[in-house]
């Protein structure tokens, strides 16, 4: 019963969000678009990094690959096929990366993923410079802001569905064990590496698709534009702020942060980096488990 | 089918637009009719932070500030009826992110409802906003954007104007000089060439390869390096072993500065030393320790052009530093054209676009500046440091262009 009410609520919210661009002025569609992009990124990121506690800075590696796939293929293939290709490439890349690195743990994994983003960017640059002799690529697709927004919204809905389904499945149960203690989980007969790999691939594929869907908005693409490390940091900080262990956590983090940054860029255009850094520190010290967990704690504290 | 769909989508939006417009008018003063207006709002989004901030702060932002200050000091923008309206500027930071620059333009156009929008810095950023500028009907004076596709873009986006030319223009003007020098027997037919793996470097090197080869030159060394490179010892030593009399580097400021220093250290002094962006910055002689005579790059000015000298003096007075010798003057000229177009036709965006496209203007580039096919072509393509100034040059020299002086003297 409770689940069906939650679903009805989520569906109503989704429907309202879908008609929003018809009512709102264009700027707000743009804001919703950027926000939905980050909500999807943060939720997909938390899908893997939440339960496994592997902090990944590779978000922009997959995001950028998605955008580049669209830039390369948009004049060759029909758009839906381009998206499929992007998803496929993201999936294969995640498989290769996952198989070779998911046995790393802790800080080694963080460093590796940060390096991965740089590696992919340099590889794409090298390829473009030495093989195709083109640096910038053009994406001329007839999409306006609201078309891109609707696609992102659909992807966000799918991401939430996947995250919800995983949470209720056997894998979800295994994940809980894995998150508490990996060694114990392994001894209890859980194939730890396979589960981590599965999550990494799902999460990375979604991130790749976000990049692919957003690409037509920029018309012109080059590595320095799509492999911008800020995307990785923003995703991370949003998921951590809301709480990476909960389904709605990344959403709770992404929405206010995105609006805050948007407001800051208008009011205090010169202080963005300082505020980003301060927020990082604040989150780590004050609420390492996110806003939602903090609220729970406060509530419990009052009751007892 | 497509028409039906877009029609169906538009219908509810019209209603919505009306409602929003009503709200906007009650909520803000920007919806007032023209005769009641007290100011002209001009918005722009520029990279104040991130990797593009340096370029934007050299070539674009100071000229916007200079122009706005000058116009407001004179009482404002002159309208066709002779009245003057001051400029109110709205500036956003795009944080060197294309998603942010796109959203900032949407914000300026639909939220702030500014009268005019000035473009951001960089080829990629100008292309990112071009579809929106065309959609909202704003004249798009793309200043800091080098592209060979300008002729295609003016058809795709009819209100777009391109002020900085394309790679082929810069390369072919330089090739002419190379051919003349070779015929005079001052250089051999070998060229060593490096480029930075970035949009700018690759675009130019792609144009340079066929241009040099068609002119009968042999590119004996051709290397592309990543933008993060800071040690140029290997490049300089390989280039100096290549026996080429001509060294060409399509680079950004950090590389141009680094290559200069390394060339001095290694006493690498080819007959022709040509660098990319940065060699035309006023700060370059300081970085090179004074000995910049003969160094070549893109751009250049005519030191005898009094309009330009007055502009440089004014820039130094108001901004506190000199403008660069390439893009700045082009950006400033585009603003002057905008100002004069408004004086002739008022603030109607379509009329301004038409006027800029067909009119003749008095700018810092000359008394009669006009665009060809919505592109500025009166650009100085090759410059050279001569007697402490970075002057525009051609093989023989002509009106406004000095004769190139080669070979380059020794560093010291």
XYZ file of C-alpha atoms in Angstrom:
716
model
C 0.000 0.000 0.000
C 2.698 2.428 0.994
C 4.670 1.620 -2.121
C 1.749 2.290 -4.403
C 1.184 5.694 -2.814
C 4.873 6.497 -3.252
C 4.633 5.443 -6.879
C 1.556 7.577 -7.438
C 3.319 10.557 -5.896
C 6.470 10.001 -7.972
C 4.403 9.647 -11.126
C 2.490 12.869 -10.428
C 5.759 14.712 -9.815
C 7.145 13.308 -13.045
C 4.076 14.379 -14.996
C 4.243 17.890 -13.540
C 7.920 18.135 -14.392
C 7.234 16.940 -17.923
C 4.692 19.692 -18.657
C 6.779 22.361 -16.932
C 8.598 23.529 -20.108
C 5.236 24.283 -21.726
C 4.424 26.734 -18.969
C 7.760 28.064 -17.764
C 9.927 30.574 -19.613
C 12.928 29.201 -21.449
C 15.457 30.059 -18.799
C 13.701 27.877 -16.237
C 13.591 25.026 -18.712
C 17.343 25.430 -18.911
C 17.626 25.327 -15.145
C 15.422 22.227 -14.948
C 17.512 20.657 -17.684
C 20.794 21.237 -15.880
C 19.266 20.114 -12.613
C 17.818 16.903 -14.072
C 21.201 16.192 -15.610
C 22.918 16.444 -12.247
C 20.166 14.550 -10.398
C 20.635 11.691 -12.859
C 24.412 11.847 -12.610
C 24.367 11.911 -8.809
C 21.807 9.087 -8.555
C 23.718 6.945 -11.027
C 26.948 7.707 -9.202
C 25.402 6.703 -5.853
C 24.067 3.509 -7.394
C 27.622 2.200 -7.425
C 29.542 4.376 -4.991
C 26.872 4.453 -2.253
C 26.699 0.792 -1.220
C 30.257 -0.148 -2.198
C 31.766 3.017 -0.688
C 34.111 3.264 -3.652
C 34.492 6.990 -4.310
C 34.670 7.359 -8.073
C 35.996 10.463 -9.827
C 35.537 8.886 -13.246
C 32.105 10.445 -13.823
C 33.364 12.871 -16.432
C 35.263 10.138 -18.284
C 31.966 8.406 -19.121
C 30.031 11.663 -19.480
C 32.592 12.921 -21.991
C 32.669 9.661 -23.938
C 28.888 9.873 -24.306
C 29.074 13.438 -25.593
C 31.899 12.572 -27.978
C 30.050 9.572 -29.375
C 27.191 11.874 -30.349
C 29.620 14.392 -31.840
C 31.279 11.727 -33.979
C 28.177 9.817 -35.069
C 25.421 12.455 -35.246
C 25.737 12.927 -38.995
C 26.186 9.243 -39.791
C 23.449 7.461 -37.856
C 19.861 8.279 -36.860
C 19.686 9.756 -33.380
C 18.218 6.771 -31.458
C 20.975 4.550 -32.844
C 23.561 7.119 -31.798
C 22.233 6.927 -28.244
C 22.363 3.125 -28.362
C 25.955 3.272 -29.585
C 26.850 5.679 -26.785
C 25.292 3.350 -24.204
C 27.119 0.393 -25.724
C 30.482 2.146 -25.715
C 29.974 3.294 -22.125
C 29.048 -0.247 -21.114
C 32.074 -1.832 -22.765
C 34.394 0.772 -21.320
C 32.920 0.203 -17.848
C 33.370 -3.561 -18.230
C 37.013 -3.229 -19.187
C 37.739 -0.678 -16.482
C 35.728 -2.576 -13.886
C 37.315 -5.952 -14.570
C 40.774 -4.504 -14.275
C 40.329 -2.241 -11.270
C 37.502 -3.223 -8.955
C 39.922 -5.252 -6.869
C 41.578 -2.005 -5.925
C 40.284 -0.518 -2.723
C 40.137 2.741 -0.831
C 42.263 5.626 -1.898
C 43.865 3.658 -4.742
C 40.528 3.449 -6.451
C 39.928 7.202 -6.070
C 43.283 8.008 -7.601
C 42.762 5.514 -10.365
C 39.374 6.939 -11.358
C 40.708 10.476 -11.378
C 43.513 9.285 -13.621
C 41.029 7.463 -15.823
C 39.203 10.693 -16.674
C 42.489 12.274 -17.698
C 43.555 9.147 -19.604
C 40.362 9.070 -21.655
C 40.627 12.771 -22.401
C 44.238 12.487 -23.557
C 43.453 9.401 -25.628
C 40.600 11.151 -27.400
C 42.833 14.204 -27.991
C 45.635 12.032 -29.322
C 43.270 10.194 -31.642
C 41.754 13.403 -32.981
C 45.135 15.059 -33.476
C 47.014 12.183 -35.042
C 44.376 10.090 -36.745
C 41.412 12.238 -37.757
C 43.156 15.662 -37.798
C 40.111 17.419 -36.345
C 39.938 18.943 -32.932
C 36.506 20.479 -32.618
C 33.405 18.627 -33.757
C 29.981 19.994 -34.544
C 26.645 18.649 -33.367
C 23.854 20.016 -35.501
C 20.761 18.277 -34.190
C 17.415 20.087 -34.289
C 16.865 19.918 -30.528
C 15.815 22.778 -28.338
C 16.196 22.946 -24.588
C 12.893 21.244 -23.783
C 13.561 18.295 -26.106
C 16.809 17.588 -24.288
C 15.090 18.124 -20.958
C 12.399 15.531 -21.725
C 15.022 12.966 -22.658
C 16.945 13.637 -19.462
C 13.766 13.434 -17.424
C 12.967 10.025 -18.903
C 16.486 8.853 -18.157
C 16.212 10.161 -14.599
C 12.955 8.243 -14.114
C 14.552 5.056 -15.447
C 17.543 5.571 -13.167
C 15.301 5.854 -10.123
C 13.384 2.752 -11.169
C 16.622 0.789 -11.527
C 17.900 2.024 -8.173
C 14.580 1.144 -6.524
C 14.446 -2.311 -8.131
C 18.006 -3.098 -7.139
C 17.277 -2.052 -3.566
C 14.450 -4.618 -3.351
C 16.197 -7.474 -5.130
C 18.561 -10.160 -3.902
C 21.400 -7.990 -5.165
C 20.173 -5.221 -2.876
C 20.356 -7.563 0.069
C 23.835 -8.651 -0.937
C 24.782 -4.992 -1.264
C 23.753 -4.247 2.288
C 26.060 -6.986 3.496
C 28.788 -5.831 1.177
C 28.528 -2.242 2.360
C 28.770 -3.258 6.015
C 31.763 -5.549 5.641
C 33.156 -6.808 2.378
C 35.098 -9.707 3.931
C 32.108 -11.014 5.818
C 29.972 -10.706 2.711
C 32.479 -12.691 0.697
C 32.539 -15.409 3.375
C 28.768 -15.553 3.359
C 28.946 -16.674 -0.254
C 28.353 -13.373 -2.049
C 30.267 -12.978 -5.280
C 31.548 -9.555 -4.305
C 33.476 -8.712 -7.462
C 30.666 -9.676 -9.791
C 28.145 -7.517 -7.942
C 30.482 -4.555 -7.877
C 31.143 -4.976 -11.568
C 27.414 -5.170 -12.338
C 26.720 -1.953 -10.445
C 29.673 -0.162 -11.970
C 28.516 -1.037 -15.483
C 24.907 0.045 -14.866
C 25.973 3.287 -13.234
C 28.554 4.123 -15.904
C 26.152 3.412 -18.749
C 23.628 5.861 -17.332
C 26.343 8.497 -16.883
C 27.442 7.978 -20.495
C 23.876 8.527 -21.650
C 23.595 11.798 -19.714
C 26.615 13.095 -21.615
C 25.198 11.868 -24.911
C 21.799 13.476 -24.369
C 23.251 16.827 -23.300
C 25.744 17.089 -26.177
C 23.389 18.636 -28.797
C 22.962 21.628 -26.504
C 26.538 22.788 -27.017
C 26.758 22.657 -30.847
C 30.545 22.461 -30.674
C 32.549 19.874 -28.780
C 36.207 19.428 -27.987
C 37.962 17.434 -25.237
C 38.540 20.400 -22.942
C 34.814 21.148 -23.032
C 33.363 17.696 -22.361
C 36.073 16.287 -20.092
C 35.749 19.113 -17.598
C 36.665 17.646 -14.151
C 34.182 19.969 -12.432
C 31.436 17.571 -13.541
C 32.988 14.753 -11.471
C 33.381 16.932 -8.389
C 29.884 18.410 -8.620
C 28.331 14.950 -8.952
C 30.289 13.697 -5.978
C 29.468 16.610 -3.714
C 25.765 16.480 -4.597
C 25.476 12.763 -3.865
C 27.408 13.084 -0.621
C 25.385 16.066 0.547
C 22.094 14.254 0.151
C 23.420 10.874 1.241
C 24.734 8.303 -1.197
C 23.246 5.343 0.681
C 19.605 6.272 0.089
C 17.450 6.214 -3.004
C 16.390 9.865 -2.770
C 19.629 11.097 -1.208
C 21.380 12.306 -4.381
C 18.202 14.122 -5.426
C 18.008 15.904 -2.090
C 21.617 16.965 -2.542
C 21.550 17.864 -6.227
C 18.508 20.129 -6.352
C 19.479 22.701 -3.693
C 23.139 22.687 -4.666
C 22.349 23.234 -8.318
C 20.007 26.104 -7.494
C 22.576 27.539 -5.110
C 25.315 27.504 -7.732
C 22.993 28.991 -10.318
C 22.116 31.803 -7.933
C 25.750 32.336 -6.976
C 26.856 32.560 -10.603
C 24.494 35.496 -11.028
C 25.214 37.213 -7.723
C 28.801 36.323 -6.850
C 30.391 35.272 -10.119
C 33.885 35.542 -8.650
C 33.546 33.263 -5.613
C 32.246 30.009 -7.041
C 35.376 27.925 -6.429
C 35.776 29.090 -2.846
C 32.190 28.157 -1.999
C 32.524 24.754 -3.665
C 35.600 24.025 -1.552
C 33.977 25.247 1.660
C 30.952 23.018 1.013
C 33.188 19.984 0.556
C 34.779 20.586 3.936
C 31.454 21.263 5.619
C 29.840 18.086 4.320
C 32.753 15.888 5.345
C 32.900 17.306 8.874
C 29.280 17.996 9.741
C 27.311 15.308 7.936
C 29.496 12.612 6.437
C 26.402 10.473 5.781
C 24.397 13.206 4.128
C 21.480 15.483 4.935
C 18.852 12.736 5.140
C 20.873 10.709 7.655
C 21.532 13.854 9.636
C 17.807 14.628 9.815
C 17.131 11.062 10.964
C 19.783 11.402 13.639
C 18.344 14.666 14.875
C 14.844 13.164 15.019
C 16.002 10.122 16.932
C 17.961 12.334 19.284
C 14.837 14.298 20.097
C 12.716 11.208 20.670
C 15.081 9.483 23.087
C 3.878 15.225 -39.208
C 6.715 17.315 -37.898
C 4.778 20.517 -38.500
C 1.755 19.099 -36.807
C 3.790 18.134 -33.804
C 5.515 21.461 -33.432
C 2.198 23.236 -33.960
C 0.601 21.145 -31.263
C 3.453 21.939 -28.970
C 3.338 25.605 -29.698
C -0.352 26.101 -29.001
C -0.286 25.598 -25.230
C 2.976 27.427 -25.098
C 1.442 30.570 -26.575
C -1.105 30.700 -23.807
C 1.621 30.094 -21.305
C 3.794 32.774 -22.839
C 0.982 35.284 -22.498
C 0.529 34.441 -18.846
C 4.228 34.672 -18.198
C 4.514 37.899 -20.130
C 1.748 39.411 -18.032
C 3.581 38.391 -14.903
C 6.830 39.729 -16.231
C 5.375 43.124 -17.059
C 3.877 43.569 -13.640
C 7.020 42.277 -12.034
C 9.760 44.187 -13.771
C 10.499 47.438 -15.513
C 12.128 45.892 -18.573
C 8.779 45.354 -20.238
C 8.160 49.092 -20.570
C 7.586 50.596 -23.969
C 10.526 52.155 -25.794
C 9.614 55.774 -25.221
C 9.438 55.246 -21.460
C 12.722 53.418 -21.141
C 15.480 54.982 -19.115
C 18.358 52.725 -20.041
C 19.557 50.112 -22.479
C 20.312 46.771 -20.831
C 23.222 44.888 -22.326
C 24.095 41.452 -21.004
C 27.002 39.115 -21.455
C 28.352 35.890 -20.027
C 32.103 35.583 -19.933
C 34.620 33.177 -18.399
C 35.654 34.871 -15.164
C 36.923 31.607 -13.713
C 38.273 28.364 -15.140
C 40.745 27.722 -17.955
C 39.293 30.345 -20.320
C 39.500 33.222 -17.864
C 42.960 34.333 -19.016
C 42.039 34.746 -22.663
C 38.718 36.396 -21.876
C 40.357 38.858 -19.518
C 42.982 39.826 -22.107
C 40.914 40.301 -25.222
C 37.216 40.578 -24.453
C 36.172 41.774 -20.988
C 38.394 44.912 -20.882
C 36.943 46.068 -24.188
C 33.373 45.581 -22.992
C 34.171 47.563 -19.854
C 36.020 50.244 -21.776
C 33.228 50.675 -24.298
C 30.441 50.771 -21.708
C 32.347 53.288 -19.638
C 33.034 55.492 -22.646
C 29.438 55.380 -23.846
C 28.051 56.160 -20.413
C 30.554 58.979 -19.903
C 29.166 60.529 -23.077
C 25.657 60.301 -21.653
C 24.715 56.936 -23.085
C 23.892 55.309 -26.397
C 22.589 57.760 -28.958
C 19.164 56.937 -30.354
C 17.898 57.933 -33.819
C 15.921 60.819 -32.283
C 19.081 62.239 -30.732
C 18.338 61.328 -27.120
C 20.845 59.328 -25.144
C 20.196 56.267 -22.988
C 22.809 54.963 -20.549
C 23.886 51.318 -20.684
C 23.041 49.027 -17.795
C 25.312 46.005 -17.980
C 24.527 42.520 -16.665
C 27.569 40.239 -16.544
C 27.554 36.546 -15.635
C 30.396 34.105 -15.138
C 30.156 31.026 -17.358
C 32.864 29.282 -15.293
C 34.455 28.130 -18.583
C 31.620 25.624 -19.015
C 29.551 25.489 -22.189
C 26.444 24.300 -20.361
C 26.694 27.386 -18.162
C 27.207 29.777 -21.054
C 24.159 28.368 -22.827
C 22.032 28.748 -19.712
C 23.352 32.252 -19.098
C 22.252 33.300 -22.562
C 18.785 31.826 -21.933
C 18.700 33.728 -18.699
C 19.713 37.005 -20.332
C 17.227 36.580 -23.158
C 14.161 35.269 -21.338
C 14.642 36.232 -17.701
C 16.509 39.520 -17.735
C 15.041 40.358 -21.162
C 18.085 42.413 -22.059
C 18.059 44.593 -25.154
C 21.340 43.258 -26.510
C 23.750 40.431 -25.742
C 27.514 40.580 -26.217
C 29.293 37.312 -27.034
C 31.584 35.188 -24.825
C 35.255 34.410 -25.448
C 36.404 31.523 -27.611
C 35.375 29.657 -30.732
C 33.610 26.838 -28.886
C 31.617 29.173 -26.688
C 30.519 31.378 -29.554
C 29.328 28.323 -31.443
C 27.523 27.017 -28.384
C 25.418 30.164 -28.094
C 24.970 30.793 -31.831
C 21.727 28.765 -32.177
C 20.175 30.585 -29.203
C 21.221 34.032 -30.371
C 19.643 33.294 -33.752
C 16.503 31.893 -32.142
C 15.986 34.907 -29.889
C 16.896 37.243 -32.755
C 19.868 38.947 -31.128
C 22.670 40.167 -33.392
C 25.634 37.917 -32.557
C 28.927 39.768 -33.015
C 31.242 36.776 -32.617
C 34.534 38.497 -31.859
C 36.995 36.091 -30.272
C 36.305 33.138 -32.552
C 38.607 31.927 -35.327
C 36.781 29.671 -37.750
C 37.072 28.676 -41.381
C 33.380 27.898 -41.501
C 32.136 31.465 -41.041
C 30.644 31.471 -44.539
C 28.511 28.436 -43.626
C 27.585 29.866 -40.253
C 26.231 33.144 -41.630
C 23.731 31.093 -43.633
C 22.834 28.831 -40.728
C 22.451 31.690 -38.239
C 21.440 34.802 -40.140
C 22.059 37.251 -37.311
C 25.619 36.044 -36.724
C 28.702 38.093 -37.628
C 32.281 36.832 -37.533
C 35.101 39.242 -36.786
C 38.283 37.232 -36.565
C 38.671 35.364 -39.851
C 39.688 31.751 -40.291
C 42.805 29.637 -40.129
C 43.236 29.631 -43.902
C 43.389 33.425 -43.960
C 46.164 33.597 -41.390
C 48.124 30.737 -42.901
C 47.929 31.870 -46.520
C 49.026 35.423 -45.654
C 52.015 33.955 -43.817
C 52.785 31.576 -46.691
C 52.992 34.569 -49.061
C 55.720 36.038 -46.892
C 57.575 32.717 -46.801
C 57.486 32.416 -50.598
C 58.785 35.983 -51.051
C 61.598 35.361 -48.583
C 62.600 32.140 -50.284
C 62.672 33.854 -53.682
C 64.890 36.545 -52.208
C 67.220 33.761 -51.115
C 66.975 34.567 -47.415
C 65.507 31.231 -46.267
C 65.701 27.621 -47.415
C 62.676 25.509 -48.259
C 62.518 23.618 -44.961
C 60.020 24.356 -42.203
C 59.858 22.993 -38.679
C 56.418 23.293 -37.150
C 54.862 22.576 -33.756
C 51.282 22.954 -32.570
C 49.287 22.609 -29.396
C 46.678 19.839 -29.304
C 43.779 22.219 -28.826
C 41.088 23.593 -31.118
C 43.192 26.582 -32.104
C 46.496 24.778 -32.722
C 44.972 21.910 -34.656
C 42.821 24.145 -36.818
C 45.808 26.210 -37.867
C 48.197 23.332 -38.385
C 45.572 21.589 -40.487
C 45.407 24.636 -42.741
C 49.188 25.123 -42.684
C 50.266 21.671 -43.895
C 48.683 21.853 -47.377
C 49.402 25.572 -47.692
C 53.146 25.174 -47.041
C 53.426 22.069 -49.190
C 51.616 23.621 -52.147
C 54.042 26.529 -51.958
C 56.883 24.032 -52.355
C 58.068 23.902 -48.764
C 59.239 20.766 -47.041
C 57.891 20.329 -43.498
C 60.820 18.506 -41.945
C 59.567 18.575 -38.364
C 55.901 18.444 -37.425
C 54.973 17.822 -33.818
C 51.823 18.318 -31.765
C 52.088 18.568 -27.984
C 49.418 18.466 -25.250
C 48.267 21.810 -23.778
C 49.717 20.956 -20.345
C 53.274 20.854 -21.744
C 55.628 23.223 -19.962
C 59.088 21.910 -20.871
C 60.073 22.780 -24.428
C 63.746 21.732 -24.363
C 63.211 18.658 -26.558
C 61.057 20.471 -29.083
C 63.518 23.333 -29.444
C 66.526 21.056 -29.781
C 64.819 18.842 -32.353
C 63.646 21.874 -34.308
C 67.117 23.366 -34.260
C 68.591 20.090 -35.552
C 66.132 20.001 -38.428
C 68.100 22.470 -40.576
C 64.924 24.441 -41.270
C 65.288 28.210 -41.488
C 61.650 28.676 -40.541
C 60.170 27.788 -37.161
C 56.390 27.923 -36.828
C 54.492 27.322 -33.565
C 50.689 27.402 -33.387
C 50.466 27.845 -29.643
C 48.635 29.471 -26.739
C 50.245 32.039 -24.411
C 51.952 29.657 -21.925
C 53.594 27.750 -24.793
C 54.513 30.875 -26.739
C 56.238 32.241 -23.631
C 57.905 28.915 -22.807
C 59.170 28.408 -26.353
C 60.614 31.922 -26.435
C 62.511 31.421 -23.204
C 63.799 28.026 -24.253
C 64.866 29.320 -27.678
C 66.875 32.055 -25.977
C 68.484 29.621 -23.549
C 69.419 27.240 -26.369
C 70.469 30.098 -28.687
C 68.012 28.773 -31.247
C 67.696 31.658 -33.665
C 66.057 30.623 -36.944
C 65.652 33.125 -39.791
C 61.896 33.141 -39.170
C 60.445 32.648 -35.682
C 56.641 32.581 -35.762
C 54.487 31.992 -32.660
C 50.754 31.706 -31.904
C 48.661 33.577 -29.328
C 50.672 35.440 -26.702
C 53.455 36.829 -28.871
C 51.144 39.747 -29.618
C 50.511 40.544 -25.945
C 51.973 43.813 -24.625
C 53.621 41.779 -21.853
C 55.586 39.657 -24.357
C 58.726 41.872 -24.568
C 59.069 41.638 -20.763
C 58.761 37.880 -20.854
C 61.319 37.615 -23.636
C 63.684 39.911 -21.761
C 63.349 42.731 -24.274
C 64.801 41.051 -27.347
C 61.694 40.469 -29.405
C 62.771 42.191 -32.626
C 61.721 40.147 -35.646
C 59.431 37.687 -33.823
C 56.265 37.048 -35.837
C 52.716 36.069 -34.918
C 49.069 36.569 -35.851
C 47.543 40.050 -35.910
C 49.512 43.277 -35.702
C 48.597 46.949 -35.890
C 49.383 49.902 -38.099
C 51.420 52.253 -35.866
C 50.611 55.182 -38.153
C 46.853 54.693 -37.712
C 45.902 57.494 -35.339
C 42.502 56.002 -34.566
C 44.192 52.861 -33.327
C 46.789 54.783 -31.305
C 44.023 56.784 -29.644
C 42.190 53.546 -28.840
C 45.312 52.030 -27.263
C 45.904 55.145 -25.163
C 42.302 55.149 -23.980
C 42.443 51.439 -23.137
C 45.548 51.968 -21.028
C 44.015 54.964 -19.303
C 40.719 53.337 -18.343
C 41.647 49.658 -17.923
C 45.141 50.302 -16.604
C 46.961 48.155 -19.147
C 47.468 48.030 -22.888
C 45.285 45.850 -25.150
C 46.780 42.961 -27.085
C 47.854 43.512 -30.690
C 45.416 41.125 -32.313
C 41.887 40.462 -31.084
C 41.235 43.468 -28.845
C 40.970 46.004 -31.613
C 38.601 43.731 -33.554
C 36.317 43.318 -30.538
C 36.325 47.042 -29.938
C 35.525 47.744 -33.592
C 32.564 45.356 -33.394
C 31.218 47.341 -30.437
C 31.613 50.613 -32.322
C 29.648 49.161 -35.204
C 26.908 48.115 -32.813
C 26.825 51.595 -31.280
C 26.544 53.321 -34.672
C 23.922 50.863 -35.883
C 21.790 51.717 -32.836
C 22.236 55.421 -33.523
C 20.872 54.877 -37.039
C 18.033 52.421 -36.481
C 17.240 52.319 -32.758
C 16.944 49.249 -30.596
C 14.974 46.943 -32.864
C 17.126 43.819 -33.021
C 16.203 42.928 -36.567
C 16.952 46.432 -37.813
C 20.298 46.447 -36.011
C 21.196 43.126 -37.606
C 20.341 44.434 -41.059
C 22.285 47.640 -40.487
C 25.428 45.867 -39.299
C 25.200 43.541 -42.251
C 24.987 46.276 -44.913
C 26.111 49.546 -43.329
C 29.454 51.355 -43.375
C 30.954 52.416 -40.075
C 33.748 54.597 -38.712
C 35.764 52.380 -36.387
C 39.263 52.100 -34.976
C 40.052 49.964 -38.022
C 39.351 52.817 -40.421
C 36.808 55.444 -41.443
C 34.956 53.049 -43.697
C 34.630 49.660 -42.102
C 32.089 47.294 -43.582
C 31.411 43.600 -43.468
C 31.537 41.217 -46.411
C 28.948 38.462 -46.224
C 28.571 39.247 -42.492
C 32.301 38.743 -41.908
C 35.017 41.261 -41.156
C 37.763 40.818 -43.717
C 39.849 43.942 -43.083
C 41.998 42.050 -40.612
C 45.752 42.188 -40.211
C 46.788 38.569 -40.675
C 50.535 38.623 -39.943
C 52.416 40.802 -37.485
C 56.046 41.274 -36.505
C 57.843 43.010 -33.656
C 59.647 45.996 -35.151
C 61.219 48.683 -32.943
C 59.191 47.828 -29.877
C 55.787 47.635 -31.553
C 53.942 44.673 -32.982
C 53.134 45.901 -36.473
C 51.116 44.342 -39.265
C 53.331 43.240 -42.142
C 53.232 41.974 -45.716
C 56.060 40.884 -48.061
C 56.623 44.295 -49.640
C 54.614 46.536 -47.349
C 51.648 48.558 -48.565
C 49.092 50.956 -47.176
C 48.745 50.233 -43.485
C 51.191 47.333 -43.648
C 54.917 47.546 -43.030
C 57.426 45.508 -45.045
C 58.477 42.391 -43.201
C 62.088 42.541 -41.940
C 63.922 39.258 -42.155
C 66.005 37.407 -41.216
C 65.257 37.824 -37.546
C 68.214 39.329 -35.658
C 69.886 37.438 -32.806
C 68.297 37.201 -29.379
C 70.178 39.127 -26.760
